[in-house]
Amino acid sequence: MNDRAEDDADRPQADPAARSGVGTPQGRAAVTAGTAPAVGRGQRRADAAPQARLDRRGVLLGLLTTGAAVATGAGIAAWRATRPPSTEAGPVAVTGRTTTVTVAVEGMRFVPDTVDVPAGNRLVLTLDNTGDQVHDLVLQLDDGTTASTGRVPAGETGSLYAGVVSGPLEGWCSIAGHRAQGMVFHVTAAGQAAASTTATAAGADDAVPDYAAALPDDVEPFDAALAPADTATTVHEHTFTVTEQAMYVGGGVTQRRMTYNGQAPGPVLRGRVGDTFRITLVNEGSMSHSIDFHAGVISPDAPMRSIDPGDSLVYEFTAQRSGIWLYHCSTAPMSVHLASGMHGAVIIDPPGLAVADREFVMIQSELYLGSEGGETDADKVAAKNPDLLAFNGIAFQYRDRPLTAKPGERLRFWVLDAGPSLPTSFHIVGLQFDQVFHEGAWTLGGPDDVGAGWSGGSQALGLQPAQGGFVECVPPAPGTYTFVTHAFADMEKGAMGYLRVTG
Ligand SMILES: [Cu+2]
């Protein structure tokens, strides 16, 4: 049998829905390289003894198989790779042998992260997801295409077929931020390594924001107006459904956002000290997600765990202390999930809070643009180098859709810095604050009248990531008052808006 005919005969069948090895003892095995004798097309081989051989560098050396088809210990019933192998006619002599390797996961690492394959062998990689969240393994082939295991839930396995290996190859996990966190994989051919593409692959096609671009007419701004706490409700039950979709983020660009209930920030919850919050988290996304409510005091292990797509959990807490509290996804890398939209606020009114004429919420966050419509750029997140800053998820949205008020009204702005990494300094041009509540206490005003008889005022509310508070002011006359972060480089990237006072 010549190689071409053989390749056609034993080419795996594409079946994206199937997962190999699920529920078998092999599915939980450690790193293995199988040596499989010939088996016929479609047959499984259940008795191959897993073997592994590591050289002194810890590199898994590929073991040769003599057969045409490929099998791990439990057999590979079907394939998640959906491309025909196009490296069959590479520049090397095809050996007719197949190297099979099982790769495990430890934290944000593939183990092993390098495998050496004899040039001319076919390569089959099985990802045994021994991690605690969804991963995949994508391999860049030398014809410019990729092969992928598809998304593999924690505790399951998936395989890819790379065709005939003629030279070194690079692989990675394609889930947002995982590659930047170190989930890269290398195939060396007879000891020869590929030039790393990691440094140049990220950021090359990133979207460029146009700060003057207006919010499109059909895009609704995030509603910054806050209703008073519902005093008739002491148990607050909500369902937060996680979804991922392209959304407008300002500056004329869209990004694939990770959201609670299809919005970024997520829903703003409000109650009083002693209220119970019972949140059902449902993951309808494509990767693992979770939630962490700062408003509750709770053992984090179970309620803050990451859940796979299709799963749900119930998170319950009773508010013990007042303030504006952050909630966010706590699935690694948290910085990327939070920057991609998975954050929001729980407001617990301090006892004695007076009624204001209008209340607004401003949640500042950073945006690190990937390609237009694409995912957050994890390298920019790591470098704390955002393209846009936003109040309530969309840069410049209240420049294009100003807030409104009347002269003489008492206005309260609740401000939360969601980060993930930069502070804010909230200021309103032309106004001073006479009531300031910062992280759990009034520093000016309040029921105890902090500063009474004193002439002090406040010009800015400074907050580190995950800190919050509120300020109050009274615009004296009609006009356009600009609210900003007084970190002006961040203001110029979108953390600003207009308060239009008329009447
Ligand atoms: Cu998440």
Coordinates of C-alpha atoms and ligand atoms in Angstrom, one line a residue:
M1 CA 0.0 0.0 0.0
N2 CA 1.5 3.3 -0.9
D3 CA 1.2 6.2 1.6
R4 CA -1.3 8.2 -0.3
A5 CA -3.8 5.3 -0.6
E6 CA -3.2 4.4 3.0
D7 CA -3.8 8.0 4.1
D8 CA -7.1 8.1 2.3
A9 CA -8.1 4.8 3.8
D10 CA -7.5 5.6 7.4
R11 CA -8.3 9.3 7.4
P12 CA -10.4 9.9 10.6
Q13 CA -14.0 10.9 10.2
A14 CA -14.9 14.4 11.2
D15 CA -17.4 14.4 14.0
P16 CA -17.3 17.7 16.0
A17 CA -19.9 16.4 18.5
A18 CA -17.9 13.3 19.6
R19 CA -15.4 13.3 22.4
S20 CA -13.0 10.4 22.5
G21 CA -12.2 8.5 25.6
V22 CA -15.0 10.0 27.7
G23 CA -15.8 8.0 30.7
T24 CA -13.1 5.5 30.1
P25 CA -10.2 4.7 32.5
Q26 CA -7.9 6.1 29.8
G27 CA -9.7 9.4 30.0
R28 CA -8.1 10.2 33.3
A29 CA -4.7 8.7 32.6
A30 CA -1.5 10.6 32.9
V31 CA 0.7 11.6 30.0
T32 CA 1.0 8.7 27.7
A33 CA 2.4 7.9 24.3
G34 CA 0.9 4.8 22.8
T35 CA 2.5 2.2 20.7
A36 CA -0.2 0.7 18.6
P37 CA 0.0 -2.2 16.2
A38 CA -2.0 -2.1 13.0
V39 CA -5.7 -2.2 13.4
G40 CA -8.3 -1.9 10.7
R41 CA -10.2 1.2 9.8
G42 CA -12.9 1.9 12.3
Q43 CA -11.7 -0.6 14.8
R44 CA -10.8 0.3 18.3
R45 CA -7.7 -0.9 20.0
A46 CA -8.4 -1.4 23.7
D47 CA -5.4 -3.2 24.9
A48 CA -2.5 -1.0 24.0
A49 CA -0.4 -0.5 27.0
P50 CA 0.3 3.3 27.5
Q51 CA 4.0 4.1 27.5
A52 CA 5.8 7.3 28.1
R53 CA 9.4 8.2 27.7
L54 CA 10.8 11.6 28.8
D55 CA 14.2 12.8 27.9
R56 CA 16.4 14.7 30.4
R57 CA 14.7 18.0 29.5
G58 CA 11.3 16.6 30.2
V59 CA 10.4 16.5 26.6
L60 CA 8.1 13.7 25.7
L61 CA 9.6 11.7 22.9
G62 CA 7.2 10.3 20.3
L63 CA 7.1 6.6 20.1
L64 CA 6.6 5.0 16.8
T65 CA 3.7 3.0 15.8
T66 CA 3.7 0.5 13.0
G67 CA 0.1 0.5 12.1
A68 CA -2.0 2.5 9.7
A69 CA -4.7 3.6 12.1
V70 CA -4.1 5.3 15.4
A71 CA -5.3 4.4 18.8
T72 CA -4.8 5.5 22.4
G73 CA -5.5 2.9 25.1
A74 CA -9.2 3.3 24.9
G75 CA -9.4 3.9 21.2
I76 CA -10.3 7.0 19.4
A77 CA -13.8 6.5 18.2
A78 CA -14.2 9.8 16.4
W79 CA -12.3 12.9 15.7
R80 CA -12.9 16.5 16.6
A81 CA -10.4 17.8 13.9
T82 CA -12.6 19.0 11.1
R83 CA -10.0 19.5 8.5
P84 CA -8.5 17.0 6.1
P85 CA -4.8 16.7 6.8
S86 CA -3.0 18.7 4.2
T87 CA 0.5 18.1 5.3
E88 CA 0.6 14.6 3.9
A89 CA 2.8 15.5 0.9
G90 CA 5.3 17.5 2.9
P91 CA 9.0 17.7 2.0
V92 CA 9.9 14.7 4.2
A93 CA 9.7 11.0 3.5
V94 CA 6.4 9.7 4.9
T95 CA 7.2 6.9 7.3
G96 CA 3.7 5.4 7.5
R97 CA 4.0 5.5 11.3
T98 CA 1.9 7.5 13.7
T99 CA 2.9 9.2 16.9
T100 CA 0.1 9.4 19.5
V101 CA 0.5 11.7 22.5
T102 CA -1.8 12.5 25.4
V103 CA -1.4 16.0 26.9
A104 CA -2.7 16.9 30.3
V105 CA -3.4 20.3 32.0
E106 CA -2.0 21.7 35.2
G107 CA -3.2 25.2 35.9
M108 CA -2.5 27.2 32.8
R109 CA 0.1 24.8 31.4
F110 CA 0.0 21.8 29.0
V111 CA 1.9 18.9 30.4
P112 CA 4.0 18.0 28.6
D113 CA 4.3 21.3 26.7
T114 CA 6.7 19.9 24.1
V115 CA 6.7 16.7 22.2
D116 CA 9.3 15.5 19.7
V117 CA 8.0 13.7 16.6
P118 CA 10.1 11.9 14.0
A119 CA 9.8 13.8 10.7
G120 CA 7.4 12.0 8.4
N121 CA 5.3 10.5 11.1
R122 CA 1.6 11.3 11.5
L123 CA 0.7 13.0 14.7
V124 CA -2.4 12.5 16.9
L125 CA -2.7 14.7 20.0
T126 CA -5.3 13.9 22.7
L127 CA -6.0 16.6 25.3
D128 CA -6.9 15.1 28.6
N129 CA -8.3 18.1 30.4
T130 CA -7.1 17.5 34.0
G131 CA -7.7 21.2 34.7
D132 CA -10.6 22.8 36.4
Q133 CA -12.1 24.7 33.4
V134 CA -12.8 24.3 29.7
H135 CA -9.7 24.2 27.5
D136 CA -8.8 23.3 23.9
L137 CA -5.6 22.6 22.0
V138 CA -5.1 24.2 18.6
L139 CA -2.1 23.4 16.4
Q140 CA -0.9 25.7 13.7
L141 CA 0.0 23.5 10.7
D142 CA 2.6 24.4 8.2
D143 CA 0.1 24.9 5.3
G144 CA -1.4 27.8 7.3
T145 CA -4.5 25.9 8.5
T146 CA -5.1 24.8 12.1
A147 CA -6.2 21.5 13.7
S148 CA -8.2 21.7 17.0
T149 CA -9.5 19.4 19.6
G150 CA -12.5 21.6 20.0
R151 CA -13.6 22.8 23.4
V152 CA -13.0 20.1 26.0
P153 CA -14.8 20.4 29.4
A154 CA -12.8 19.7 32.6
G155 CA -12.5 16.0 33.2
E156 CA -13.0 15.0 29.5
T157 CA -10.8 14.4 26.5
G158 CA -10.6 15.5 22.9
S159 CA -8.3 14.7 20.0
L160 CA -6.8 16.3 16.9
Y161 CA -5.1 14.9 13.9
A162 CA -2.2 16.9 12.6
G163 CA -1.4 14.9 9.5
V164 CA 2.2 14.1 8.6
V165 CA 4.7 16.2 10.6
S166 CA 7.4 17.6 8.3
G167 CA 8.8 20.3 10.7
P168 CA 8.2 21.9 14.0
L169 CA 4.8 23.2 14.9
E170 CA 3.3 25.6 17.5
G171 CA 0.1 25.1 19.5
W172 CA -2.0 26.9 22.1
C173 CA -5.3 27.0 24.0
S174 CA -7.6 29.4 22.1
I175 CA -9.8 30.4 25.0
A176 CA -9.6 34.1 25.9
G177 CA -6.4 34.9 27.7
H178 CA -5.2 31.3 28.1
R179 CA -2.4 31.5 25.5
A180 CA -1.0 34.7 27.2
Q181 CA -1.2 32.9 30.5
G182 CA 1.2 30.2 29.2
M183 CA -1.0 27.6 27.5
V184 CA 1.4 27.1 24.6
F185 CA 2.5 23.8 23.1
H186 CA 5.4 22.9 20.9
V187 CA 6.0 20.1 18.5
T188 CA 9.6 19.6 17.6
A189 CA 10.6 17.5 14.6
A190 CA 13.7 15.5 15.3
G191 CA 14.7 18.0 18.0
Q192 CA 14.2 21.1 15.8
A193 CA 11.9 23.7 17.3
A194 CA 9.7 26.2 15.5
A195 CA 10.3 29.9 15.8
S196 CA 7.8 31.2 18.4
T197 CA 4.9 33.0 16.9
T198 CA 3.5 34.1 20.2
A199 CA 5.1 37.5 20.3
T200 CA 4.0 38.5 16.8
A201 CA 0.6 36.7 16.7
A202 CA -1.0 38.9 19.3
G203 CA -2.1 42.4 18.5
A204 CA -1.2 42.5 14.8
D205 CA -4.8 43.0 13.7
D206 CA -6.2 44.7 16.8
A207 CA -9.0 47.3 16.3
V208 CA -7.9 50.9 16.4
P209 CA -10.4 53.1 18.3
D210 CA -11.7 56.3 16.8
Y211 CA -12.3 58.5 19.9
A212 CA -14.5 60.9 17.9
A213 CA -16.8 58.1 16.6
A214 CA -20.4 58.7 17.8
L215 CA -22.5 56.0 19.4
P216 CA -24.6 54.6 16.5
D217 CA -28.3 55.6 16.6
D218 CA -29.5 52.1 17.2
V219 CA -27.2 51.4 20.2
E220 CA -28.8 52.1 23.6
P221 CA -26.6 53.5 26.2
F222 CA -26.4 51.8 29.6
D223 CA -29.1 53.4 31.7
A224 CA -27.2 55.2 34.4
A225 CA -30.3 56.4 36.3
L226 CA -30.8 54.5 39.6
A227 CA -34.1 53.8 41.2
P228 CA -34.3 53.9 45.1
A229 CA -34.0 50.6 46.9
D230 CA -37.3 48.6 47.0
T231 CA -38.1 48.7 50.7
A232 CA -40.8 46.0 50.3
T233 CA -38.3 43.4 49.2
T234 CA -35.8 41.8 51.6
V235 CA -35.1 38.7 49.5
H236 CA -33.7 39.5 46.1
E237 CA -33.8 36.6 43.6
H238 CA -32.2 36.9 40.2
T239 CA -31.0 34.7 37.4
F240 CA -27.7 35.8 35.8
T241 CA -27.2 34.1 32.5
V242 CA -23.7 34.2 31.0
T243 CA -23.5 34.8 27.3
E244 CA -20.8 35.9 24.9
Q245 CA -21.5 38.1 21.9
A246 CA -20.2 41.0 19.9
M247 CA -21.2 44.4 21.4
Y248 CA -20.4 48.0 20.8
V249 CA -17.7 49.3 23.3
G250 CA -17.2 52.8 22.0
G251 CA -14.7 54.5 19.7
G252 CA -16.4 53.0 16.7
V253 CA -15.5 49.4 17.5
T254 CA -17.2 46.2 18.7
Q255 CA -15.7 43.4 20.8
R256 CA -16.9 39.9 21.7
R257 CA -18.0 40.6 25.3
M258 CA -18.6 38.2 28.1
T259 CA -21.8 39.2 29.9
Y260 CA -24.2 38.6 32.7
N261 CA -27.6 38.8 31.1
G262 CA -26.4 40.1 27.8
Q263 CA -25.2 43.5 29.2
A264 CA -21.9 44.9 30.4
P265 CA -21.8 45.9 33.2
G266 CA -24.2 43.3 34.5
P267 CA -27.4 44.2 36.3
V268 CA -27.2 46.7 39.1
L269 CA -28.7 45.2 42.3
R270 CA -29.8 47.4 45.2
G271 CA -31.0 46.6 48.7
R272 CA -30.4 47.3 52.4
V273 CA -28.4 45.9 55.2
G274 CA -30.0 42.6 56.2
D275 CA -31.4 41.8 52.8
T276 CA -30.7 38.3 51.2
F277 CA -29.6 38.0 47.7
R278 CA -30.1 34.6 45.9
I279 CA -28.5 34.5 42.4
T280 CA -28.8 31.6 40.0
L281 CA -25.8 31.7 37.7
V282 CA -26.4 29.9 34.4
N283 CA -23.5 29.5 32.0
E284 CA -24.6 29.7 28.3
G285 CA -21.2 30.8 27.2
S286 CA -18.5 28.8 25.3
M287 CA -16.0 28.5 28.2
S288 CA -16.0 28.2 32.0
H289 CA -17.3 31.2 34.0
S290 CA -18.1 32.1 37.6
I291 CA -19.2 34.9 39.9
D292 CA -17.7 36.6 43.1
F293 CA -20.0 39.0 45.0
H294 CA -18.0 41.4 47.2
A295 CA -21.3 42.3 48.9
G296 CA -21.4 39.0 50.7
V297 CA -19.2 37.4 53.4
I298 CA -19.1 33.8 52.4
S299 CA -16.8 30.8 52.1
P300 CA -15.8 31.1 48.5
D301 CA -15.0 27.5 47.6
A302 CA -18.3 26.3 46.4
P303 CA -20.3 29.4 45.3
M304 CA -17.3 31.0 43.5
R305 CA -16.4 27.8 41.6
S306 CA -16.1 27.9 37.8
I307 CA -18.9 26.1 36.0
D308 CA -18.8 24.6 32.5
P309 CA -21.1 25.7 29.7
G310 CA -24.6 24.3 30.3
D311 CA -24.1 24.2 34.1
S312 CA -25.6 26.4 36.8
L313 CA -25.1 27.2 40.5
V314 CA -26.9 29.1 43.2
Y315 CA -25.0 31.9 45.1
E316 CA -26.7 33.3 48.2
F317 CA -25.5 35.9 50.7
T318 CA -27.0 38.3 53.2
A319 CA -25.8 41.9 53.0
Q320 CA -24.1 42.8 56.3
R321 CA -22.5 46.1 55.4
S322 CA -23.4 49.1 53.2
G323 CA -21.5 50.4 50.2
I324 CA -21.3 49.9 46.5
W325 CA -19.8 46.5 46.0
L326 CA -18.2 44.9 42.9
Y327 CA -19.1 41.6 41.5
H328 CA -17.1 39.9 38.8
C329 CA -16.2 36.6 37.1
S330 CA -13.4 34.9 39.0
T331 CA -12.4 32.4 36.3
A332 CA -8.8 32.6 35.2
P333 CA -7.5 34.8 33.8
M334 CA -9.8 37.0 35.9
S335 CA -8.4 40.2 34.4
V336 CA -9.5 39.1 30.9
H337 CA -13.0 38.0 32.0
L338 CA -13.5 41.2 34.0
A339 CA -12.2 43.4 31.2
S340 CA -14.4 41.5 28.7
G341 CA -17.5 42.7 30.6
M342 CA -18.1 40.3 33.5
H343 CA -18.5 42.9 36.3
G344 CA -21.3 44.8 38.0
A345 CA -22.4 46.5 41.2
V346 CA -24.5 45.7 44.3
I347 CA -25.6 48.8 46.1
I348 CA -26.4 48.4 49.8
D349 CA -27.8 51.7 51.2
P350 CA -26.2 53.0 54.4
P351 CA -28.7 53.5 57.2
G352 CA -29.8 57.1 57.3
L353 CA -29.2 57.7 53.6
A354 CA -31.2 60.8 52.6
V355 CA -33.4 61.0 49.5
A356 CA -31.7 62.6 46.5
D357 CA -33.5 64.2 43.6
R358 CA -31.6 62.0 41.1
E359 CA -29.2 59.1 41.5
F360 CA -26.8 57.8 38.9
V361 CA -24.3 54.9 38.8
M362 CA -20.9 55.1 37.1
I363 CA -18.8 51.9 36.9
Q364 CA -15.4 52.6 35.4
S365 CA -13.7 49.8 33.5
E366 CA -10.9 49.4 31.0
L367 CA -11.1 48.0 27.4
Y368 CA -8.2 46.2 25.8
L369 CA -9.1 45.8 22.1
G370 CA -8.5 42.7 20.1
S371 CA -9.5 42.6 16.4
E372 CA -12.8 44.2 15.4
G373 CA -15.5 42.1 16.8
G374 CA -12.9 39.9 18.4
E375 CA -11.8 39.0 21.9
T376 CA -10.0 41.1 24.5
D377 CA -6.3 41.3 23.9
A378 CA -4.8 39.5 26.9
D379 CA -1.3 40.9 26.3
K380 CA -2.6 44.4 26.6
V381 CA -4.5 43.4 29.8
A382 CA -1.3 42.1 31.3
A383 CA 0.6 45.3 30.3
K384 CA -2.3 47.5 31.8
N385 CA -2.3 49.3 28.4
P386 CA -6.0 49.9 27.6
D387 CA -7.3 51.4 24.3
L388 CA -10.5 52.7 25.9
L389 CA -11.8 53.6 29.3
A390 CA -15.6 53.4 29.9
F391 CA -18.2 54.5 32.3
N392 CA -20.7 51.7 32.3
G393 CA -19.1 49.6 29.6
I394 CA -19.1 51.8 26.5
A395 CA -16.5 54.6 26.1
F396 CA -17.9 58.1 25.5
Q397 CA -21.6 56.9 25.7
Y398 CA -22.7 59.8 27.9
R399 CA -20.9 62.3 25.7
D400 CA -23.1 61.1 22.9
R401 CA -26.2 60.6 25.1
P402 CA -25.9 63.1 28.0
L403 CA -27.5 62.7 31.4
T404 CA -30.0 65.4 32.3
A405 CA -30.9 67.3 35.5
K406 CA -32.4 70.6 36.6
P407 CA -30.7 73.5 38.4
G408 CA -30.9 73.2 42.2
E409 CA -31.5 69.4 42.2
R410 CA -29.4 67.3 44.6
L411 CA -27.6 64.7 42.5
R412 CA -25.9 61.6 43.9
F413 CA -23.4 59.7 41.8
W414 CA -22.5 56.2 42.9
V415 CA -19.1 55.4 41.5
L416 CA -17.4 52.0 41.4
D417 CA -14.0 51.2 39.9
A418 CA -14.3 47.8 38.3
G419 CA -10.7 48.0 36.8
P420 CA -9.5 45.4 36.3
S421 CA -6.3 47.3 37.0
L422 CA -6.5 51.1 36.9
P423 CA -7.7 53.5 39.5
T424 CA -10.2 56.4 39.0
S425 CA -10.5 59.9 40.2
F426 CA -14.2 61.0 39.7
H427 CA -14.7 64.7 39.2
I428 CA -17.4 66.9 37.7
V429 CA -16.2 70.1 36.0
G430 CA -17.7 73.2 37.7
L431 CA -19.1 71.4 40.8
Q432 CA -17.9 70.5 44.3
F433 CA -19.0 67.6 46.4
D434 CA -20.6 68.3 49.8
Q435 CA -21.4 64.6 50.6
V436 CA -18.7 62.0 50.2
F437 CA -19.1 58.3 51.0
H438 CA -15.9 56.3 50.5
E439 CA -15.7 52.6 51.1
G440 CA -18.2 52.2 53.9
A441 CA -18.2 55.6 55.6
W442 CA -19.0 59.2 55.0
T443 CA -15.9 61.4 54.9
L444 CA -18.1 64.4 54.4
G445 CA -21.7 64.9 55.4
G446 CA -24.1 62.0 56.2
P447 CA -26.4 61.5 59.2
D448 CA -23.6 62.4 61.6
D449 CA -22.9 65.5 59.5
V450 CA -19.2 64.8 59.1
G451 CA -17.4 68.2 58.7
A452 CA -20.4 70.2 60.0
G453 CA -19.3 73.8 60.7
W454 CA -16.2 73.2 58.7
S455 CA -15.6 74.7 55.3
G456 CA -14.1 71.6 53.6
G457 CA -15.4 70.3 50.3
S458 CA -14.3 67.5 47.9
Q459 CA -13.2 67.8 44.3
A460 CA -12.7 64.2 43.3
L461 CA -13.5 60.7 44.6
G462 CA -10.4 58.6 44.3
L463 CA -10.9 54.8 44.0
Q464 CA -8.6 51.9 43.5
P465 CA -9.8 48.8 41.6
A466 CA -12.8 47.2 43.4
Q467 CA -13.4 50.3 45.6
G468 CA -16.6 52.4 45.5
G469 CA -18.6 55.1 47.1
F470 CA -20.8 58.1 46.2
V471 CA -20.6 61.8 45.9
E472 CA -23.4 64.5 45.9
C473 CA -23.5 67.9 44.3
V474 CA -26.1 70.6 43.3
P475 CA -25.6 72.2 39.9
P476 CA -26.5 75.9 40.5
A477 CA -27.5 77.0 37.0
P478 CA -28.2 75.6 33.5
G479 CA -25.2 74.4 31.6
T480 CA -23.2 71.4 30.4
Y481 CA -21.2 69.9 33.2
T482 CA -18.6 67.3 32.2
F483 CA -18.0 64.3 34.5
V484 CA -14.6 62.7 34.1
T485 CA -11.9 60.6 35.7
H486 CA -9.3 63.3 36.5
A487 CA -6.7 60.8 35.4
F488 CA -6.9 62.7 32.1
A489 CA -5.2 60.2 29.8
D490 CA -8.0 57.8 30.8
M491 CA -10.6 60.5 30.4
E492 CA -9.4 61.1 26.8
K493 CA -9.8 57.4 26.1
G494 CA -13.5 57.5 27.0
A495 CA -14.1 57.8 30.8
M496 CA -16.1 61.0 30.5
G497 CA -19.6 62.2 29.8
Y498 CA -21.9 65.2 29.9
L499 CA -24.5 66.3 32.5
R500 CA -26.9 68.6 30.7
V501 CA -28.7 70.9 33.2
T502 CA -31.7 72.7 31.8
G503 CA -34.8 74.4 33.0
Ligands
CU1 CU -16.0 34.5 33.0

